[in-house]
């Protein structure tokens, strides 16, 4: 009953063109969706049918090349997920393959399901974000600028890397709270800083002040918040 349920789900999975299929422990195809059929045709690997031997497909097909190792692990009870890069029509695409074993009523592995999806967009978005953050950090280092965010409810402050450098603190060692920030500010400027923050919050205006900080209890620096 579980196997029938899995097969029925496989056949009706068409979301985003994901390629989904199942096989038994002898590498015989037991269920597949339309995207699997289409992928076979695109690689000129023949028509999909239940009972076909998938080992030649895994050995010959470029798209299916990661499957032999992944299926072998699944048949040994190890569910795995891996990403693979392909060149398609001149474009580089990244696909995620998930290999999931399924078992009979007494726990014997009788096959596995394979779910493939195109994650190119998601991976590119992450890479663009990482590149943007890198450029932002570099810009802060060049201009000696930093930024911080204050969660007033939790009294938690997050600092950018360059701000740690400006304030002479070590990431991981400095506990960023509002009171800890105040302690670094020059004693003669703490009241003015407090008043400017209160005005910013209560009147909803920009926090804009020049004040001194004391770095390592020795060096005095001027900063513009």
Short mmCIF file of C-alpha atoms in Angstrom, two decimals:
data_model
loop_
_atom_site.label_atom_id
_atom_site.label_comp_id
_atom_site.label_asym_id
_atom_site.label_seq_id
_atom_site.Cartn_x
_atom_site.Cartn_y
_atom_site.Cartn_z
CA UNK A 1 0.00 0.00 0.00
CA UNK A 2 2.86 2.38 0.80
CA UNK A 3 4.51 1.60 -2.52
CA UNK A 4 1.28 2.26 -4.42
CA UNK A 5 0.92 5.55 -2.54
CA UNK A 6 4.47 6.55 -3.47
CA UNK A 7 3.88 5.63 -7.12
CA UNK A 8 0.66 7.61 -7.29
CA UNK A 9 2.39 10.67 -5.84
CA UNK A 10 5.32 10.31 -8.24
CA UNK A 11 3.09 10.19 -11.28
CA UNK A 12 1.25 13.38 -10.34
CA UNK A 13 4.24 15.51 -9.34
CA UNK A 14 4.56 18.15 -12.03
CA UNK A 15 5.47 21.16 -9.90
CA UNK A 16 8.01 23.47 -11.63
CA UNK A 17 8.99 20.72 -14.02
CA UNK A 18 10.71 18.66 -11.31
CA UNK A 19 11.86 15.27 -12.56
CA UNK A 20 10.63 12.51 -10.23
CA UNK A 21 10.84 8.74 -10.54
CA UNK A 22 11.11 5.55 -8.50
CA UNK A 23 12.91 2.26 -8.98
CA UNK A 24 13.18 -1.09 -7.24
CA UNK A 25 16.33 -2.66 -5.81
CA UNK A 26 17.13 -4.16 -9.24
CA UNK A 27 17.20 -0.70 -10.84
CA UNK A 28 13.91 -1.34 -12.65
CA UNK A 29 11.72 1.72 -13.17
CA UNK A 30 8.52 1.43 -11.12
CA UNK A 31 7.00 4.94 -11.36
CA UNK A 32 7.73 8.26 -13.06
CA UNK A 33 6.17 11.58 -13.94
CA UNK A 34 5.87 13.37 -17.28
CA UNK A 35 9.05 15.40 -16.70
CA UNK A 36 11.02 12.16 -16.45
CA UNK A 37 9.63 11.05 -19.80
CA UNK A 38 10.55 14.39 -21.34
CA UNK A 39 14.09 14.24 -19.96
CA UNK A 40 14.64 10.82 -21.53
CA UNK A 41 13.48 12.15 -24.89
CA UNK A 42 15.74 15.22 -24.69
CA UNK A 43 18.77 12.98 -24.16
CA UNK A 44 17.60 10.47 -26.81
CA UNK A 45 17.47 7.66 -24.25
CA UNK A 46 14.22 6.11 -25.45
CA UNK A 47 10.66 5.89 -24.14
CA UNK A 48 9.99 5.51 -20.43
CA UNK A 49 8.06 2.45 -19.32
CA UNK A 50 7.64 0.55 -16.09
CA UNK A 51 10.17 -2.21 -15.73
CA UNK A 52 12.86 -0.61 -17.91
CA UNK A 53 16.43 -1.07 -16.68
CA UNK A 54 17.78 2.26 -15.43
CA UNK A 55 21.43 1.27 -15.23
CA UNK A 56 22.13 2.03 -18.93
CA UNK A 57 20.28 5.34 -18.48
CA UNK A 58 22.48 6.27 -15.52
CA UNK A 59 25.57 5.29 -17.45
CA UNK A 60 24.77 7.06 -20.73
CA UNK A 61 22.68 10.09 -19.83
CA UNK A 62 24.47 13.30 -18.95
CA UNK A 63 21.59 14.51 -16.81
CA UNK A 64 21.27 11.15 -15.04
CA UNK A 65 25.01 10.72 -14.39
CA UNK A 66 24.77 11.54 -10.64
CA UNK A 67 22.10 8.88 -10.11
CA UNK A 68 24.14 5.70 -10.00
CA UNK A 69 26.03 6.70 -6.89
CA UNK A 70 23.03 8.36 -5.25
CA UNK A 71 20.76 5.36 -5.82
CA UNK A 72 23.40 2.98 -4.53
CA UNK A 73 23.57 4.94 -1.27
CA UNK A 74 19.77 4.97 -1.02
CA UNK A 75 19.63 1.20 -1.46
CA UNK A 76 22.10 1.00 1.42
CA UNK A 77 19.65 3.00 3.57
CA UNK A 78 21.36 6.39 3.21
CA UNK A 79 19.13 9.24 2.08
CA UNK A 80 21.31 11.82 0.30
CA UNK A 81 20.98 15.18 -1.44
CA UNK A 82 23.53 16.60 -3.85
CA UNK A 83 23.87 19.49 -6.30
CA UNK A 84 25.25 19.10 -9.82
CA UNK A 85 26.08 21.60 -12.55
CA UNK A 86 25.15 21.05 -16.19
CA UNK A 87 25.68 22.97 -19.42
CA UNK A 88 22.40 23.19 -21.34
CA UNK A 89 22.04 25.17 -24.58
CA UNK A 90 25.04 27.27 -23.63
CA UNK A 91 23.70 28.09 -20.18
CA UNK A 92 24.97 26.71 -16.89
CA UNK A 93 22.24 25.19 -14.73
CA UNK A 94 22.38 23.74 -11.23
CA UNK A 95 20.17 20.82 -10.22
CA UNK A 96 19.52 19.29 -6.83
CA UNK A 97 19.07 15.52 -6.64
CA UNK A 98 17.45 13.86 -3.62
CA UNK A 99 17.67 10.09 -3.19
CA UNK A 100 15.26 8.56 -0.68
CA UNK A 101 15.09 4.82 0.15
CA UNK A 102 11.73 3.18 0.75
CA UNK A 103 11.14 -0.05 2.58
CA UNK A 104 8.66 -2.88 3.00
CA UNK A 105 6.64 -3.61 6.13
CA UNK A 106 9.55 -5.34 7.88
CA UNK A 107 12.13 -2.65 7.07
CA UNK A 108 13.85 -4.15 4.05
CA UNK A 109 14.89 -1.62 1.39
CA UNK A 110 12.95 -2.44 -1.76
CA UNK A 111 13.85 0.59 -3.88
CA UNK A 112 14.30 4.32 -3.87
CA UNK A 113 12.65 7.51 -5.08
CA UNK A 114 14.59 10.21 -6.86
CA UNK A 115 13.51 13.84 -6.90
CA UNK A 116 15.35 16.34 -9.05
CA UNK A 117 14.71 20.09 -9.19
CA UNK A 118 16.35 23.04 -10.89
CA UNK A 119 17.85 25.29 -8.19
CA UNK A 120 19.80 27.59 -10.52
CA UNK A 121 17.77 30.67 -9.60
CA UNK A 122 18.04 30.05 -5.86
CA UNK A 123 21.80 29.42 -6.02
CA UNK A 124 22.38 32.51 -8.17
CA UNK A 125 20.37 34.62 -5.74
CA UNK A 126 22.54 33.43 -2.85
CA UNK A 127 25.71 34.10 -4.83
CA UNK A 128 24.53 37.61 -5.76
CA UNK A 129 23.72 38.30 -2.11
CA UNK A 130 27.14 37.07 -0.98
CA UNK A 131 28.87 39.17 -3.66
CA UNK A 132 26.80 42.21 -2.65
CA UNK A 133 27.70 41.74 1.01
CA UNK A 134 31.38 41.35 0.08
CA UNK A 135 31.36 44.57 -1.96
CA UNK A 136 29.54 46.34 0.89
CA UNK A 137 32.17 45.20 3.42
CA UNK A 138 34.96 46.31 1.09
CA UNK A 139 33.30 49.70 0.62
CA UNK A 140 33.01 50.13 4.38
CA UNK A 141 36.70 49.29 4.85
CA UNK A 142 37.79 51.76 2.18
CA UNK A 143 35.63 54.62 3.50
CA UNK A 144 36.05 53.66 7.18
CA UNK A 145 32.29 53.38 7.55
CA UNK A 146 30.32 50.88 9.64
CA UNK A 147 26.71 50.27 10.54
CA UNK A 148 24.76 48.84 13.44
CA UNK A 149 21.18 47.76 14.10
CA UNK A 150 19.51 47.91 17.49
CA UNK A 151 16.62 45.65 18.54
CA UNK A 152 15.29 47.75 21.40
CA UNK A 153 12.87 45.07 22.63
CA UNK A 154 15.61 42.45 23.07
CA UNK A 155 18.37 45.03 23.65
CA UNK A 156 20.48 43.33 21.02
CA UNK A 157 22.83 45.22 18.74
CA UNK A 158 24.38 43.79 15.57
CA UNK A 159 27.53 45.44 14.27
CA UNK A 160 29.16 45.31 10.86
CA UNK A 161 32.75 44.06 10.72
CA UNK A 162 34.14 47.52 10.06
CA UNK A 163 32.31 48.96 13.08
CA UNK A 164 34.17 46.53 15.33
CA UNK A 165 37.40 47.92 13.83
CA UNK A 166 36.33 51.54 14.32
CA UNK A 167 35.35 50.95 17.96
CA UNK A 168 38.42 48.81 18.68
CA UNK A 169 36.42 45.72 19.61
CA UNK A 170 36.84 42.05 18.73
CA UNK A 171 33.93 40.16 17.08
CA UNK A 172 32.80 37.33 19.32
CA UNK A 173 34.30 38.90 22.43
CA UNK A 174 32.33 42.15 22.59
CA UNK A 175 28.74 41.73 23.79
CA UNK A 176 26.82 44.26 21.75
CA UNK A 177 24.16 45.93 23.90
CA UNK A 178 23.14 49.56 24.17
CA UNK A 179 24.80 49.92 27.57
CA UNK A 180 28.01 48.38 26.23
CA UNK A 181 27.94 50.93 23.42
CA UNK A 182 27.48 53.75 25.91
CA UNK A 183 30.50 52.56 27.90
CA UNK A 184 32.74 53.11 24.84
CA UNK A 185 31.48 56.67 24.33
CA UNK A 186 33.54 59.40 26.01
CA UNK A 187 32.05 60.21 29.43
CA UNK A 188 31.64 63.90 28.51
CA UNK A 189 29.60 62.95 25.39
CA UNK A 190 27.37 60.21 26.83
CA UNK A 191 24.55 62.57 27.88
CA UNK A 192 24.42 64.25 24.47
CA UNK A 193 24.37 60.85 22.80
CA UNK A 194 21.50 59.68 25.04
CA UNK A 195 19.50 62.83 24.30
CA UNK A 196 20.01 62.48 20.54
CA UNK A 197 18.85 58.83 20.59
CA UNK A 198 15.76 59.77 22.64
CA UNK A 199 14.95 62.60 20.22
CA UNK A 200 15.38 60.20 17.28
CA UNK A 201 12.94 57.70 18.81
CA UNK A 202 10.34 60.09 20.20
CA UNK A 203 10.27 62.61 17.36
CA UNK A 204 11.01 60.10 14.57
CA UNK A 205 13.93 62.08 13.20
CA UNK A 206 17.40 61.04 12.04
CA UNK A 207 19.99 60.03 14.61
CA UNK A 208 22.72 62.52 13.69
CA UNK A 209 25.55 63.37 16.09
CA UNK A 210 29.32 63.69 16.23
CA UNK A 211 30.87 62.41 19.45
CA UNK A 212 34.01 60.92 20.90
CA UNK A 213 34.73 57.29 21.76
CA UNK A 214 37.51 55.90 23.94
CA UNK A 215 39.23 52.92 22.33
CA UNK A 216 40.92 50.47 24.71
CA UNK A 217 40.72 53.09 27.47
CA UNK A 218 43.54 55.01 25.75
CA UNK A 219 42.85 56.39 22.28
CA UNK A 220 40.17 59.02 21.68
CA UNK A 221 38.41 58.96 18.29
CA UNK A 222 35.71 61.18 16.81
CA UNK A 223 32.83 59.36 15.09
CA UNK A 224 29.79 60.63 13.20
CA UNK A 225 26.63 58.62 13.90
#
